[in-house]
Structures are given as structure tokens and as C-alpha cells.
Amino acid sequence: MPSISEKGRQMPASPIRKLVPYAEAAKKRGIHVIHLNIGQPDIKTPKVALDAVRNHKIEVLAYSMTEGSETYREKIAAYYEKKDIHVTAKDIIVTTGGSEALSFAIGTIMDAEDEIIIPEPFYANYNGFATAAGVKVVPIASSIDTNFALPPIAEFEKLITPQTKAILICNPGNPTGYLYSKEEIEQLATLVKKHDLFLIADEVYREFTYEGRQHYSILQVNGLEEHAIVVDSVSKRYSMCGARIGCIVSKNREVIQTALKFAQARLSPPTFAQIASEAALETPQDYFDDVIEEYVSRRNVLISELQQLEGVKVAVPQGAFYCVVELPVADADDFAQWLLEKFELDGSTVMVAPAAGFYATPGLGKNQIRIAYVLKKEQLVKAVHILGRALKEYNTK
Amino acid sequence: MPSISEKGRQMPASPIRKLVPYAEAAKKRGIHVIHLNIGQPDIKTPKVALDAVRNHKIEVLAYSMTEGSETYREKIAAYYEKKDIHVTAKDIIVTTGGSEALSFAIGTIMDAEDEIIIPEPFYANYNGFATAAGVKVVPIASSIDTNFALPPIAEFEKLITPQTKAILICNPGNPTGYLYSKEEIEQLATLVKKHDLFLIADEVYREFTYEGRQHYSILQVNGLEEHAIVVDSVSKRYSMCGARIGCIVSKNREVIQTALKFAQARLSPPTFAQIASEAALETPQDYFDDVIEEYVSRRNVLISELQQLEGVKVAVPQGAFYCVVELPVADADDFAQWLLEKFELDGSTVMVAPAAGFYATPGLGKNQIRIAYVLKKEQLVKAVHILGRALKEYNTK
């Protein structure tokens, strides 16, 4: 029997997936499982986007342009302009989700054995893309005690080697909910210029910032043009995760021209999804106002409920729709499984994502979980109530 | 300025793309360009597929399952069953186009520096996926004089090294139009079993076989279960290249479980396109009968017209909708550019794909072009007429 690749063996399985069979089994026992573990919003997709697909006039569903249709890329550039980000259609390649944008970015700037520094905890799939490319993730720990703010620049400098090619941030952060300040972004900009590195920012949660905070993009930093690569996606912005449309954006011509070669190999991004995504740009502002208001009130409810639980520490999120929570347990993995296997309160339990899967350093985050607040407030209140009772029972068992 | 990756430098640009600016310029001069260069069929997409998307009831465009929806995979398995290919839903992962299926296959079984043997000429993007993975393509030449039949097995054996992990075929072939016989497939099966290799078959043109010839899949070979990986796509079958839906199929559990980890990193295939693709499986048989009849008559017209041109040699295609043509020129690249820049006949010219881009061995195929017969017969006749006049003028200039 022929053997699979070493890389295939090293590819991380989804940190959430191993709990799925336990959730399925609980459901089969008739237990209602409240999912705090996934980032799939319950928010409706803008009607304008769904209607555009309903009204399509396609007779031959042909390849689109490799880099995405000209009109769509021009409209994306106009969207960025409104965010005070000055790019043109030629700085943009439309991708199959933010996932593909990240994969193109890594392939474009990194070879096997190269290193990328990422503040942890970080979006678990960064590990997958790095492993697929044979690239080494060098984590730098951020702490729940500072809400997962940027680690000191001096700590980054200790980790830079001749193999370091880039620093990758997620802003606002999944799973941390942390929004980097303008000053933090400028510190990173100075650092990557000093060491001639790329700075990749996953800005898919750009719209989700709270309490009047402004998102500051790496594309807004003067003088960073040749270093900055943004990974973007329509998935969360318009609650259309199933579209699989994103883009890679850079003013660095060589980066875009090289990424285009990776894009050519896969021919084109999906056509129906581009129709939906182009139309989504017409979404009225009140859609976002309503969505943000909803997330803010969900966040407020969730955080205040969690803060009432004994021994629980919460990082207050300033953006995105996740928060990392430290629990009074030794092993959140075991607790998460126990919640699904052994616990119920009036026929319900909760499924959480153990945070260890968001850290690259073994041992870190073992007592933390990630909660996605993409459910209605009543559900969140109920879920935290269940969590509180479960913690008591778990810790006295 | 930070530098891009070595891999990024090595990524091949599309062999056709460099001619695009010349085609654009010709069009700006008012010249009608007949495109023989691209595999985008003009055949209408089945109405049942387009209607399914028009009638979607989606309110939240959510992630689908990573491996594709259960119902869709079960229907794909039923489709294969009708082709006498016995697989189940769990042997299938739905991918974003055949492109992603190939990329998963390579990542799953090959590490950087591993080798894959591919009969040349081959689909140019195989080079792209191999380069992106740091994998070495080892070409084995097939010849226009045998219609690009399988090279002798002894020639394969000479190329096998400890780094060889797989043999990749495209059946029926792009760009060759060659359909491997059952005997040829069985020879390959014996070879990969003997050397413990994988056999990857790109079977996206499965339906397109002519003159009553039967396609024989590598999944039909008894005893090849652990070695066979099929790459498939809806793009050509239903003339829906823009959907970007394909699948990877293998009875080897370790292969599918490993490919699933690559799939998890990119979350899910596009939802609208899956709706279209699932509905496309209901396409009535007479759609295919009509399409095949149309391609056969296009092929017949094209071949007979080409055979009348002096000094032109044609490989008669038995499947797919491409053929490779040897021209009485020293450099088909130069000729293709000259056609767009310098030639016109009554206001028209043709764009062809120089075949050198489909060979990995430098120098091979320099006097060959690939023609895609995805245009109406009158256009094909006109195109060959133009080609004939152009060859005369080019060779006396």
C-alpha cells in the first residue's frame, strides 16, 4: 500500500471536529446542544445579494476572469476607498474565500522551511495553510490579562531569524476579539520595514468593531505599501460564509503578479458567488448598523453573564464576535467533552471550542475556551447558565 | 523591499495568457478573433441546474459541510454506480473544481522533492499545482504519430526512482484527446502496484468519448483500490466551468481522511455551485446525447478540414474536445503571435494555444498547437480556412 505524505500526516485536524461525534451522540439522546463553538452567524444574508443570484440570466455558466471580474474588482476598490484605504482594481485578486487568499499569500512569499510569526492564540486554520506549504509557524504569546493586546515588539525581535519572511495578524482577532490600535499597527509596520518582512493582515472582521472604535488597516500605513498584504472575505461581513469569496490585496506589484500565477492554476473563483458578492456591496448601511447593534448587545449580555461565574476570566472583545474565556478547570478539552457526554440541564447542554487548538505552543490555553456569540441573546444567557451549573458539577465530581 | 518566494518565481504563467494582450490589441483594431485556444464550451448549461439556483430558498448563506453535503455526495456515488464505478459517499470529498481535487491529491501523497510521472503533452496547470507543492514533474513523452497513446511501460520503469510517488494521467486527455484503452489502464495498474505508487486519473472528460468507445476508469480496476485517486469536475460535463465544483474520489481511507484535513483548512466548497451541481445530476440523457453528437460532428469537420492543409499533421481525438496539430512552422509560439499581430483574412483571424506549454521537456511540441473544438461548425471551418491561408503567407514572408 503506497504511503501518504509526511505533510499529510502533519496536517492538523480541525480542533473542533473531534468533539462533533460527541455532539451528534448527545443529539441522538434527545439533548438540545447550544453551539457556542462555531463562527457561523445566524444573521440573514443581505436580500440584495440573494436576489441577484435568484435573478441570474446565465445560460452558459462560464469561467470568470482568473483575478475576478473587472467590475467586481472596481467595486471592491470603491468599497475600500470608503474605508480610507486607497487601492485600485489592479491591486486586488478575487479569491475563493479568505482561505484561498491566505494560501496564495503564503505561497507567494514563502518557501518550505521559511518562518512566519503569529501572535497566539490564532485562527486554527493558519496552521493548516502553513503546514500545507511546509512553512513553520513561530508563535508569540499574547495574554488574556491584557485582552490579547499586541505582545511587546522586543519579543517579536527575539524571534526573527534569517528564515522569517512575514508576520501574520488577524485584526479584529479570531479567537481573541482584540482590535489592534493604530499605534500597535504602526509599531508592527516599523518592525517589518526594519527587518524587510511582509506583514499579512487577515481583516475579514473589519466591520465588527464596538464602542465607536475605528479599525485601522495595514493598507493605511504610509510607506508600508511594499510590505502589506491584506486577506479579506465577504463571509462574515455579509453573513455569507457559504459563498466562498474573498480577496488578496496588495500595492506590491510583484506580490499580486505572483499570486495571479497561483490563481491561474485554479482557473477562476466561483461565478454565482461573485454575483452575490458584487450585489452585496449595495447592502444598505442600516443592515450593518442593525448587525453591529445586535452583536454589541450579544457581547454585552454574554460578557456580563460570564463575569458572574466564579473563577471565570473573560477577555473583553472589542471586535469580531468571539471571546476567549478562562475556566476554573485543568483541561478544557476534557470539560468540553464531558459537557457533551455526561452533562445536561433540563435537556440542554453547550458545545464550546477548547482554546488549546488556537495556540501553537503546547500547554498554552489548556484552561481556555473560545465562545462565538453568533446566537440570539436568550440562547447566550441560557448557555452561560448551563456553563455555570456544569462547572460546579464538573469541579465537584 | 521584501522578496517573494523561490516557488513564486518558478510558478509557470498560463501558456495562453501571454498571447492575450495581442488578442486584445487585434480586437481593438476591429479584427474578429476566433478563439480556438480555450476549453470554455459554448454549450448551454442544463436548465435544471440553472433553475435550481434561481429557485434557491436560502436566507443565511452558511458554510456547507467541509466534504460537501451528504445528499450531494450520495447522488455523486449513484452517478458513478451508473458508470459501473462502485464507490460510496464516504469515498468522495466535494472540492472547489477539479483544480482543488488535484491540489488535495498532490498534498495528500507528496512532499517537496517527490516526483510524479506524467505523460506529455499534459494539461498545463498540472505544472502549477506541482510547483506550488514543490513536487517535481517527470515527463514521459507520448507521440503525435501514435495519437498520443500510452508510452511503453518499460519507458515508465526507467523513470521510477525512490522519490517517485505517483503517475498522473488525464483520460480522455487534454490536450491530446486520447482515450486510454482498458488494456493501457491495466498496464498502468500493474505498474503502480509493482512499485507501490499511486495512480491519479483526471477523468473530467469521462462523458466525452466518440465512435462508441467506452471510458474505462481506474476505479474499475480490481485490486487497485488502495492506489487509485480520481479527480473529477462538473465543469465540462454540464458546461458549467464557472461553478467550480469537482471531487476527489478514492477507496483508500487514509487518502480520503488526509485530504479531508486539507479540505477543513479551506472550510467548505461554494454553496450555490453545489446546489447547481446536485441538480445537474438530474440532467436528462438526451442533453448528453445531443452534446456528444454535436462534438462528434465538430470533431469530424475540424479534422477533415485540417487534414486538407498541406504539411499539417493531426492527432485524431477519441475523446474530450481538444486536438493537437503539428504545423509546418518552426515555432508555433511565434506563429500564434503573428496570427494576432500581423494577419487577417476578411477582417478575421484565429487565436491558437501553442503546444509547447503542454510539454515539460524543453523543445518538445514547438511546432504544435492545441485546438479546442468548442465552437460551432461554421466557425471551425472558417477558422481552419484562415489557418491555411495564414500558414501559406507566414511561410513565404
mmCIF file of C-alpha atoms in Angstrom, chain A residues 12 35 40 138 151 202 237 260 288 323 325 329:
data_model
loop_
_atom_site.group_PDB
_atom_site.id
_atom_site.type_symbol
_atom_site.label_atom_id
_atom_site.label_comp_id
_atom_site.label_asym_id
_atom_site.label_seq_id
_atom_site.Cartn_x
_atom_site.Cartn_y
_atom_site.Cartn_z
ATOM 1 C CA PRO A 12 -3.791 19.409 11.793
ATOM 2 C CA HIS A 35 -23.456 25.671 19.745
ATOM 3 C CA GLN A 40 -21.359 30.637 11.505
ATOM 4 C CA VAL A 138 6.548 30.720 15.104
ATOM 5 C CA PRO A 151 2.998 41.447 22.524
ATOM 6 C CA ASP A 202 -6.482 38.995 7.990
ATOM 7 C CA ARG A 237 -19.289 40.929 6.540
ATOM 8 C CA LEU A 260 -2.006 35.701 -10.049
ATOM 9 C CA PHE A 288 -24.663 46.899 9.166
ATOM 10 C CA CYS A 323 -14.176 35.796 23.060
ATOM 11 C CA VAL A 325 -12.720 32.599 28.371
ATOM 12 C CA VAL A 329 -10.721 23.657 35.053
#
